[in-house]
């Protein structure tokens, strides 16, 4: 909750420097997200391959699938940041609402036989109601107790899924999606590109919602809750209600992400209900920069990418050539990510988003062309 | 009757495991305000160190005195890891609660992955003395000896902890620190030494839980600690943060409820009842059965 107090305020004298290159950059900067969006939207049309970065060219289903996963998790991290970075609520149960989306939609399509759209809508409202109910109980506590209560509720979700009541969830084996209820353009390897666009749309939606909320008066109250909850109370606003709004909204966004994820991987598996998913969301947000505009999105995408690619990296010949003391830990993605995370907490408390400020002194030493280092 | 007795005793065995993990967590949280996600790692370290020692440490083995030596080695390993974690990682971050939680989260992820990298993800057969694999008939119920061992060990740890807290100077400092840390510091006592001590005690207790849990389950795996940790958290919150006796009561309640409901109801219902218990306790009495307020 003291996260942002420590980040240094941008120095006024630096902003006032009348460099022409800087001015041009400032005019360009608001359009950068749109450029990135266009780039991502057009990516499936390019056959460029980046050896070492992706296995195949951009328009191959494998690469698109991985990119879509990154986009979904970028959106999830941005939604989680609405709680953690912008409201200062440390929830350890975010996996539950994601799982509600995944399993809710999957069960409604596969077991009940509903068409995709109504199943998605029902799963979404189910996730929202669940988040509102649990938030209503959990938000009576604050701080660490809140973290533990949300963790405990998420554990119930994990138990329910694992025990497979009435054979609904498929237990340990998960529940593969019955594709007969899904529109044709989402089925099959050849249609991965449509799922990719769906994931991109989800990410855009989350970014839009999160930015609109944080720019609104409600968002300012949320930021106030993060910085000093008592003060908000003294001003005559009810902290509980605002926190509940943020909690419900974040839960709903996570459920929406769950529906997209379920379509993307073609089913549900119990590991997404575990506390580890929430922990990795936390890692994504902190790595990216909590409470910043693009930090969580980038953190989520990078984490997902590394999580997938580090496995390949770990088995590569470069790592195998190292002595086993080094090569074995390096072949565990979580070891590498966990270590990076710990280092980030100590040395880059603002995450990747703060790198621009931290590299500022270095950048001033370089000629004006160094501007692009701070683009994130 | 014998079923009820068996369930009671297995429930108590489970409670013993929870208590060993929760007592350290509770003290660490009560004194230092650190929610230690890496506590499950201490448990795994204890289990793996015991497993390793019984095969490789001279004098140690799966039987008799050698087994005791292996367990002692495991407990020491857990304590040493806990002290290192406190000194190197937690100490620079005191009074920054969220960052501490984040660091322990990172540590639990990286530590479990490291264990997995070193000894593989599959469970390893745990060496256990012959007699722990047998059962003792008590009033017509066959009680596994490993369960009795767990209960005895937990009771011994509880007694030792209470005696330590009540009759020693450091115990006094810890008790006072849980009540009011600022006051203790103002009186000129270096409370940070007590932090390290509490981490060492917690690490040792968790490592003991790992070693004896290994005897009970018959195997060790890297993820064992984290699955126990969630219930240990629940025990800590129900019992009241910072209270050892509260943790003991809560552990017994949680262990018994889990066993009985899982047996008489559907499997898995017990876990849900435990969470319901947590919700009720938090709503009615946010500070837990005993101890300082959990809402802060």
PDB file of N, CA and C in Angstrom, chain B residues 69-137:
ATOM      1  N   UNK B  69      19.020 -38.870  14.589  1.00  0.00           N
ATOM      2  CA  UNK B  69      20.074 -37.990  14.081  1.00  0.00           C
ATOM      3  C   UNK B  69      19.637 -37.325  12.772  1.00  0.00           C
ATOM      4  N   UNK B  70      19.019 -38.109  11.899  1.00  0.00           N
ATOM      5  CA  UNK B  70      18.572 -37.564  10.610  1.00  0.00           C
ATOM      6  C   UNK B  70      17.533 -36.468  10.827  1.00  0.00           C
ATOM      7  N   UNK B  71      16.607 -36.727  11.763  1.00  0.00           N
ATOM      8  CA  UNK B  71      15.564 -35.727  12.025  1.00  0.00           C
ATOM      9  C   UNK B  71      16.194 -34.462  12.615  1.00  0.00           C
ATOM     10  N   UNK B  72      17.152 -34.651  13.547  1.00  0.00           N
ATOM     11  CA  UNK B  72      17.824 -33.492  14.130  1.00  0.00           C
ATOM     12  C   UNK B  72      18.513 -32.685  13.034  1.00  0.00           C
ATOM     13  N   UNK B  73      19.157 -33.382  12.109  1.00  0.00           N
ATOM     14  CA  UNK B  73      19.808 -32.698  10.989  1.00  0.00           C
ATOM     15  C   UNK B  73      18.780 -31.904  10.177  1.00  0.00           C
ATOM     16  N   UNK B  74      17.636 -32.534   9.911  1.00  0.00           N
ATOM     17  CA  UNK B  74      16.585 -31.852   9.150  1.00  0.00           C
ATOM     18  C   UNK B  74      16.096 -30.605   9.856  1.00  0.00           C
ATOM     19  N   UNK B  75      15.880 -30.725  11.172  1.00  0.00           N
ATOM     20  CA  UNK B  75      15.379 -29.587  11.942  1.00  0.00           C
ATOM     21  C   UNK B  75      16.408 -28.458  11.934  1.00  0.00           C
ATOM     22  N   UNK B  76      17.688 -28.833  12.112  1.00  0.00           N
ATOM     23  CA  UNK B  76      18.739 -27.815  12.080  1.00  0.00           C
ATOM     24  C   UNK B  76      18.784 -27.128  10.716  1.00  0.00           C
ATOM     25  N   UNK B  77      18.648 -27.930   9.661  1.00  0.00           N
ATOM     26  CA  UNK B  77      18.665 -27.345   8.315  1.00  0.00           C
ATOM     27  C   UNK B  77      17.536 -26.341   8.160  1.00  0.00           C
ATOM     28  N   UNK B  78      16.341 -26.722   8.644  1.00  0.00           N
ATOM     29  CA  UNK B  78      15.203 -25.801   8.561  1.00  0.00           C
ATOM     30  C   UNK B  78      15.480 -24.517   9.313  1.00  0.00           C
ATOM     31  N   UNK B  79      16.048 -24.646  10.542  1.00  0.00           N
ATOM     32  CA  UNK B  79      16.326 -23.462  11.348  1.00  0.00           C
ATOM     33  C   UNK B  79      17.359 -22.571  10.665  1.00  0.00           C
ATOM     34  N   UNK B  80      18.408 -23.203  10.096  1.00  0.00           N
ATOM     35  CA  UNK B  80      19.468 -22.418   9.450  1.00  0.00           C
ATOM     36  C   UNK B  80      18.907 -21.670   8.237  1.00  0.00           C
ATOM     37  N   UNK B  81      18.099 -22.361   7.436  1.00  0.00           N
ATOM     38  CA  UNK B  81      17.509 -21.697   6.267  1.00  0.00           C
ATOM     39  C   UNK B  81      16.634 -20.530   6.717  1.00  0.00           C
ATOM     40  N   UNK B  82      15.858 -20.764   7.799  1.00  0.00           N
ATOM     41  CA  UNK B  82      14.977 -19.700   8.290  1.00  0.00           C
ATOM     42  C   UNK B  82      15.787 -18.496   8.751  1.00  0.00           C
ATOM     43  N   UNK B  83      16.891 -18.760   9.468  1.00  0.00           N
ATOM     44  CA  UNK B  83      17.723 -17.648   9.949  1.00  0.00           C
ATOM     45  C   UNK B  83      18.310 -16.883   8.764  1.00  0.00           C
ATOM     46  N   UNK B  84      18.801 -17.637   7.778  1.00  0.00           N
ATOM     47  CA  UNK B  84      19.383 -16.978   6.601  1.00  0.00           C
ATOM     48  C   UNK B  84      18.344 -16.114   5.901  1.00  0.00           C
ATOM     49  N   UNK B  85      17.137 -16.671   5.737  1.00  0.00           N
ATOM     50  CA  UNK B  85      16.080 -15.912   5.063  1.00  0.00           C
ATOM     51  C   UNK B  85      15.804 -14.625   5.827  1.00  0.00           C
ATOM     52  N   UNK B  86      15.736 -14.739   7.156  1.00  0.00           N
ATOM     53  CA  UNK B  86      15.435 -13.546   7.955  1.00  0.00           C
ATOM     54  C   UNK B  86      16.547 -12.513   7.811  1.00  0.00           C
ATOM     55  N   UNK B  87      17.772 -12.978   7.970  1.00  0.00           N
ATOM     56  CA  UNK B  87      18.895 -12.027   7.978  1.00  0.00           C
ATOM     57  C   UNK B  87      19.096 -11.371   6.621  1.00  0.00           C
ATOM     58  N   UNK B  88      19.039 -12.180   5.575  1.00  0.00           N
ATOM     59  CA  UNK B  88      19.415 -11.670   4.258  1.00  0.00           C
ATOM     60  C   UNK B  88      18.244 -10.983   3.562  1.00  0.00           C
ATOM     61  N   UNK B  89      17.046 -11.593   3.651  1.00  0.00           N
ATOM     62  CA  UNK B  89      15.967 -11.114   2.799  1.00  0.00           C
ATOM     63  C   UNK B  89      14.940 -10.270   3.530  1.00  0.00           C
ATOM     64  N   UNK B  90      14.569 -10.658   4.757  1.00  0.00           N
ATOM     65  CA  UNK B  90      13.484  -9.951   5.435  1.00  0.00           C
ATOM     66  C   UNK B  90      13.990  -8.697   6.139  1.00  0.00           C
ATOM     67  N   UNK B  91      15.172  -8.816   6.752  1.00  0.00           N
ATOM     68  CA  UNK B  91      15.640  -7.722   7.601  1.00  0.00           C
ATOM     69  C   UNK B  91      15.718  -6.367   6.884  1.00  0.00           C
ATOM     70  N   UNK B  92      16.211  -6.310   5.641  1.00  0.00           N
ATOM     71  CA  UNK B  92      16.264  -4.983   5.007  1.00  0.00           C
ATOM     72  C   UNK B  92      14.888  -4.369   4.765  1.00  0.00           C
ATOM     73  N   UNK B  93      13.835  -5.164   4.911  1.00  0.00           N
ATOM     74  CA  UNK B  93      12.504  -4.679   4.518  1.00  0.00           C
ATOM     75  C   UNK B  93      11.562  -4.482   5.697  1.00  0.00           C
ATOM     76  N   UNK B  94      12.088  -4.444   6.944  1.00  0.00           N
ATOM     77  CA  UNK B  94      11.158  -4.331   8.059  1.00  0.00           C
ATOM     78  C   UNK B  94      10.344  -3.057   7.970  1.00  0.00           C
ATOM     79  N   UNK B  95       9.105  -3.143   8.420  1.00  0.00           N
ATOM     80  CA  UNK B  95       8.091  -2.095   8.390  1.00  0.00           C
ATOM     81  C   UNK B  95       7.582  -1.838   6.979  1.00  0.00           C
ATOM     82  N   UNK B  96       7.998  -2.652   6.012  1.00  0.00           N
ATOM     83  CA  UNK B  96       7.382  -2.555   4.678  1.00  0.00           C
ATOM     84  C   UNK B  96       6.675  -3.878   4.415  1.00  0.00           C
ATOM     85  N   UNK B  97       5.471  -3.992   4.971  1.00  0.00           N
ATOM     86  CA  UNK B  97       4.778  -5.280   5.040  1.00  0.00           C
ATOM     87  C   UNK B  97       4.560  -5.903   3.667  1.00  0.00           C
ATOM     88  N   UNK B  98       4.071  -5.097   2.720  1.00  0.00           N
ATOM     89  CA  UNK B  98       3.719  -5.664   1.423  1.00  0.00           C
ATOM     90  C   UNK B  98       4.964  -6.216   0.727  1.00  0.00           C
ATOM     91  N   UNK B  99       6.050  -5.461   0.786  1.00  0.00           N
ATOM     92  CA  UNK B  99       7.274  -5.940   0.145  1.00  0.00           C
ATOM     93  C   UNK B  99       7.753  -7.246   0.769  1.00  0.00           C
ATOM     94  N   UNK B 100       7.598  -7.356   2.087  1.00  0.00           N
ATOM     95  CA  UNK B 100       8.003  -8.595   2.745  1.00  0.00           C
ATOM     96  C   UNK B 100       7.185  -9.770   2.235  1.00  0.00           C
ATOM     97  N   UNK B 101       5.871  -9.548   2.120  1.00  0.00           N
ATOM     98  CA  UNK B 101       5.025 -10.621   1.602  1.00  0.00           C
ATOM     99  C   UNK B 101       5.483 -10.999   0.198  1.00  0.00           C
ATOM    100  N   UNK B 102       5.761  -9.971  -0.625  1.00  0.00           N
ATOM    101  CA  UNK B 102       6.170 -10.241  -2.002  1.00  0.00           C
ATOM    102  C   UNK B 102       7.451 -11.050  -2.029  1.00  0.00           C
ATOM    103  N   UNK B 103       8.422 -10.679  -1.169  1.00  0.00           N
ATOM    104  CA  UNK B 103       9.691 -11.399  -1.171  1.00  0.00           C
ATOM    105  C   UNK B 103       9.484 -12.851  -0.753  1.00  0.00           C
ATOM    106  N   UNK B 104       8.640 -13.072   0.278  1.00  0.00           N
ATOM    107  CA  UNK B 104       8.448 -14.459   0.690  1.00  0.00           C
ATOM    108  C   UNK B 104       7.688 -15.244  -0.378  1.00  0.00           C
ATOM    109  N   UNK B 105       6.791 -14.544  -1.105  1.00  0.00           N
ATOM    110  CA  UNK B 105       6.104 -15.224  -2.214  1.00  0.00           C
ATOM    111  C   UNK B 105       7.124 -15.655  -3.265  1.00  0.00           C
ATOM    112  N   UNK B 106       8.004 -14.728  -3.640  1.00  0.00           N
ATOM    113  CA  UNK B 106       9.027 -15.053  -4.625  1.00  0.00           C
ATOM    114  C   UNK B 106       9.907 -16.186  -4.148  1.00  0.00           C
ATOM    115  N   UNK B 107      10.224 -16.143  -2.854  1.00  0.00           N
ATOM    116  CA  UNK B 107      11.080 -17.168  -2.277  1.00  0.00           C
ATOM    117  C   UNK B 107      10.410 -18.529  -2.317  1.00  0.00           C
ATOM    118  N   UNK B 108       9.109 -18.550  -2.028  1.00  0.00           N
ATOM    119  CA  UNK B 108       8.430 -19.846  -2.032  1.00  0.00           C
ATOM    120  C   UNK B 108       8.383 -20.410  -3.448  1.00  0.00           C
ATOM    121  N   UNK B 109       8.171 -19.535  -4.444  1.00  0.00           N
ATOM    122  CA  UNK B 109       8.157 -20.018  -5.835  1.00  0.00           C
ATOM    123  C   UNK B 109       9.536 -20.546  -6.229  1.00  0.00           C
ATOM    124  N   UNK B 110      10.565 -19.701  -5.984  1.00  0.00           N
ATOM    125  CA  UNK B 110      11.909 -20.063  -6.421  1.00  0.00           C
ATOM    126  C   UNK B 110      12.434 -21.253  -5.622  1.00  0.00           C
ATOM    127  N   UNK B 111      12.154 -21.284  -4.313  1.00  0.00           N
ATOM    128  CA  UNK B 111      12.678 -22.354  -3.472  1.00  0.00           C
ATOM    129  C   UNK B 111      12.112 -23.707  -3.852  1.00  0.00           C
ATOM    130  N   UNK B 112      10.787 -23.758  -4.059  1.00  0.00           N
ATOM    131  CA  UNK B 112      10.175 -25.024  -4.442  1.00  0.00           C
ATOM    132  C   UNK B 112      10.708 -25.472  -5.796  1.00  0.00           C
ATOM    133  N   UNK B 113      10.879 -24.497  -6.716  1.00  0.00           N
ATOM    134  CA  UNK B 113      11.411 -24.834  -8.039  1.00  0.00           C
ATOM    135  C   UNK B 113      12.841 -25.364  -7.917  1.00  0.00           C
ATOM    136  N   UNK B 114      13.597 -24.805  -6.975  1.00  0.00           N
ATOM    137  CA  UNK B 114      14.978 -25.252  -6.787  1.00  0.00           C
ATOM    138  C   UNK B 114      15.008 -26.686  -6.259  1.00  0.00           C
ATOM    139  N   UNK B 115      14.139 -26.977  -5.286  1.00  0.00           N
ATOM    140  CA  UNK B 115      14.059 -28.352  -4.773  1.00  0.00           C
ATOM    141  C   UNK B 115      13.681 -29.306  -5.902  1.00  0.00           C
ATOM    142  N   UNK B 116      12.724 -28.844  -6.714  1.00  0.00           N
ATOM    143  CA  UNK B 116      12.253 -29.665  -7.820  1.00  0.00           C
ATOM    144  C   UNK B 116      13.380 -29.903  -8.824  1.00  0.00           C
ATOM    145  N   UNK B 117      14.177 -28.851  -9.060  1.00  0.00           N
ATOM    146  CA  UNK B 117      15.277 -28.977 -10.007  1.00  0.00           C
ATOM    147  C   UNK B 117      16.323 -29.947  -9.474  1.00  0.00           C
ATOM    148  N   UNK B 118      16.533 -29.932  -8.151  1.00  0.00           N
ATOM    149  CA  UNK B 118      17.602 -30.752  -7.596  1.00  0.00           C
ATOM    150  C   UNK B 118      17.179 -32.205  -7.446  1.00  0.00           C
ATOM    151  N   UNK B 119      15.960 -32.429  -6.932  1.00  0.00           N
ATOM    152  CA  UNK B 119      15.569 -33.808  -6.642  1.00  0.00           C
ATOM    153  C   UNK B 119      14.370 -34.288  -7.435  1.00  0.00           C
ATOM    154  N   UNK B 120      13.929 -33.510  -8.406  1.00  0.00           N
ATOM    155  CA  UNK B 120      12.838 -33.967  -9.256  1.00  0.00           C
ATOM    156  C   UNK B 120      11.480 -33.697  -8.652  1.00  0.00           C
ATOM    157  N   UNK B 121      10.462 -33.663  -9.520  1.00  0.00           N
ATOM    158  CA  UNK B 121       9.119 -33.316  -9.065  1.00  0.00           C
ATOM    159  C   UNK B 121       8.412 -34.516  -8.443  1.00  0.00           C
ATOM    160  N   UNK B 122       8.880 -35.713  -8.739  1.00  0.00           N
ATOM    161  CA  UNK B 122       8.173 -36.896  -8.238  1.00  0.00           C
ATOM    162  C   UNK B 122       8.440 -37.098  -6.752  1.00  0.00           C
ATOM    163  N   UNK B 123       7.461 -37.650  -6.042  1.00  0.00           N
ATOM    164  CA  UNK B 123       7.679 -37.921  -4.621  1.00  0.00           C
ATOM    165  C   UNK B 123       8.813 -38.922  -4.423  1.00  0.00           C
ATOM    166  N   UNK B 124       9.615 -38.689  -3.364  1.00  0.00           N
ATOM    167  CA  UNK B 124      10.682 -39.624  -3.031  1.00  0.00           C
ATOM    168  C   UNK B 124      10.240 -40.468  -1.848  1.00  0.00           C
ATOM    169  N   UNK B 125      10.611 -41.736  -1.872  1.00  0.00           N
ATOM    170  CA  UNK B 125      10.279 -42.619  -0.745  1.00  0.00           C
ATOM    171  C   UNK B 125      11.017 -42.133   0.490  1.00  0.00           C
ATOM    172  N   UNK B 126      10.278 -41.941   1.564  1.00  0.00           N
ATOM    173  CA  UNK B 126      10.891 -41.411   2.776  1.00  0.00           C
ATOM    174  C   UNK B 126      11.338 -42.575   3.657  1.00  0.00           C
ATOM    175  N   UNK B 127      12.595 -42.515   4.164  1.00  0.00           N
ATOM    176  CA  UNK B 127      13.051 -43.584   5.046  1.00  0.00           C
ATOM    177  C   UNK B 127      12.344 -43.473   6.382  1.00  0.00           C
ATOM    178  N   UNK B 128      11.767 -44.563   6.852  1.00  0.00           N
ATOM    179  CA  UNK B 128      11.107 -44.461   8.153  1.00  0.00           C
ATOM    180  C   UNK B 128      11.369 -45.724   8.947  1.00  0.00           C
ATOM    181  N   UNK B 129      11.502 -45.532  10.246  1.00  0.00           N
ATOM    182  CA  UNK B 129      11.772 -46.698  11.087  1.00  0.00           C
ATOM    183  C   UNK B 129      10.652 -47.715  10.961  1.00  0.00           C
ATOM    184  N   UNK B 130      11.046 -48.974  11.137  1.00  0.00           N
ATOM    185  CA  UNK B 130      10.119 -50.090  11.020  1.00  0.00           C
ATOM    186  C   UNK B 130       8.856 -49.873  11.873  1.00  0.00           C
ATOM    187  N   UNK B 131       9.082 -49.442  13.118  1.00  0.00           N
ATOM    188  CA  UNK B 131       7.944 -49.408  14.048  1.00  0.00           C
ATOM    189  C   UNK B 131       6.918 -48.341  13.690  1.00  0.00           C
ATOM    190  N   UNK B 132       7.326 -47.310  12.933  1.00  0.00           N
ATOM    191  CA  UNK B 132       6.334 -46.286  12.607  1.00  0.00           C
ATOM    192  C   UNK B 132       5.355 -46.778  11.551  1.00  0.00           C
ATOM    193  N   UNK B 133       5.697 -47.887  10.888  1.00  0.00           N
ATOM    194  CA  UNK B 133       4.783 -48.377   9.858  1.00  0.00           C
ATOM    195  C   UNK B 133       3.748 -49.335  10.426  1.00  0.00           C
ATOM    196  N   UNK B 134       3.885 -49.654  11.719  1.00  0.00           N
ATOM    197  CA  UNK B 134       2.931 -50.571  12.352  1.00  0.00           C
ATOM    198  C   UNK B 134       1.790 -49.779  13.004  1.00  0.00           C
ATOM    199  N   UNK B 135       0.824 -50.527  13.516  1.00  0.00           N
ATOM    200  CA  UNK B 135      -0.287 -49.872  14.196  1.00  0.00           C
ATOM    201  C   UNK B 135      -0.351 -50.360  15.637  1.00  0.00           C
ATOM    202  N   UNK B 136      -0.892 -49.516  16.499  1.00  0.00           N
ATOM    203  CA  UNK B 136      -1.093 -49.895  17.894  1.00  0.00           C
ATOM    204  C   UNK B 136      -2.593 -49.952  18.151  1.00  0.00           C
ATOM    205  N   UNK B 137      -3.087 -51.084  18.662  1.00  0.00           N
ATOM    206  CA  UNK B 137      -4.524 -51.120  18.983  1.00  0.00           C
ATOM    207  C   UNK B 137      -4.827 -50.317  20.249  1.00  0.00           C
TER     208      UNK B 137
END
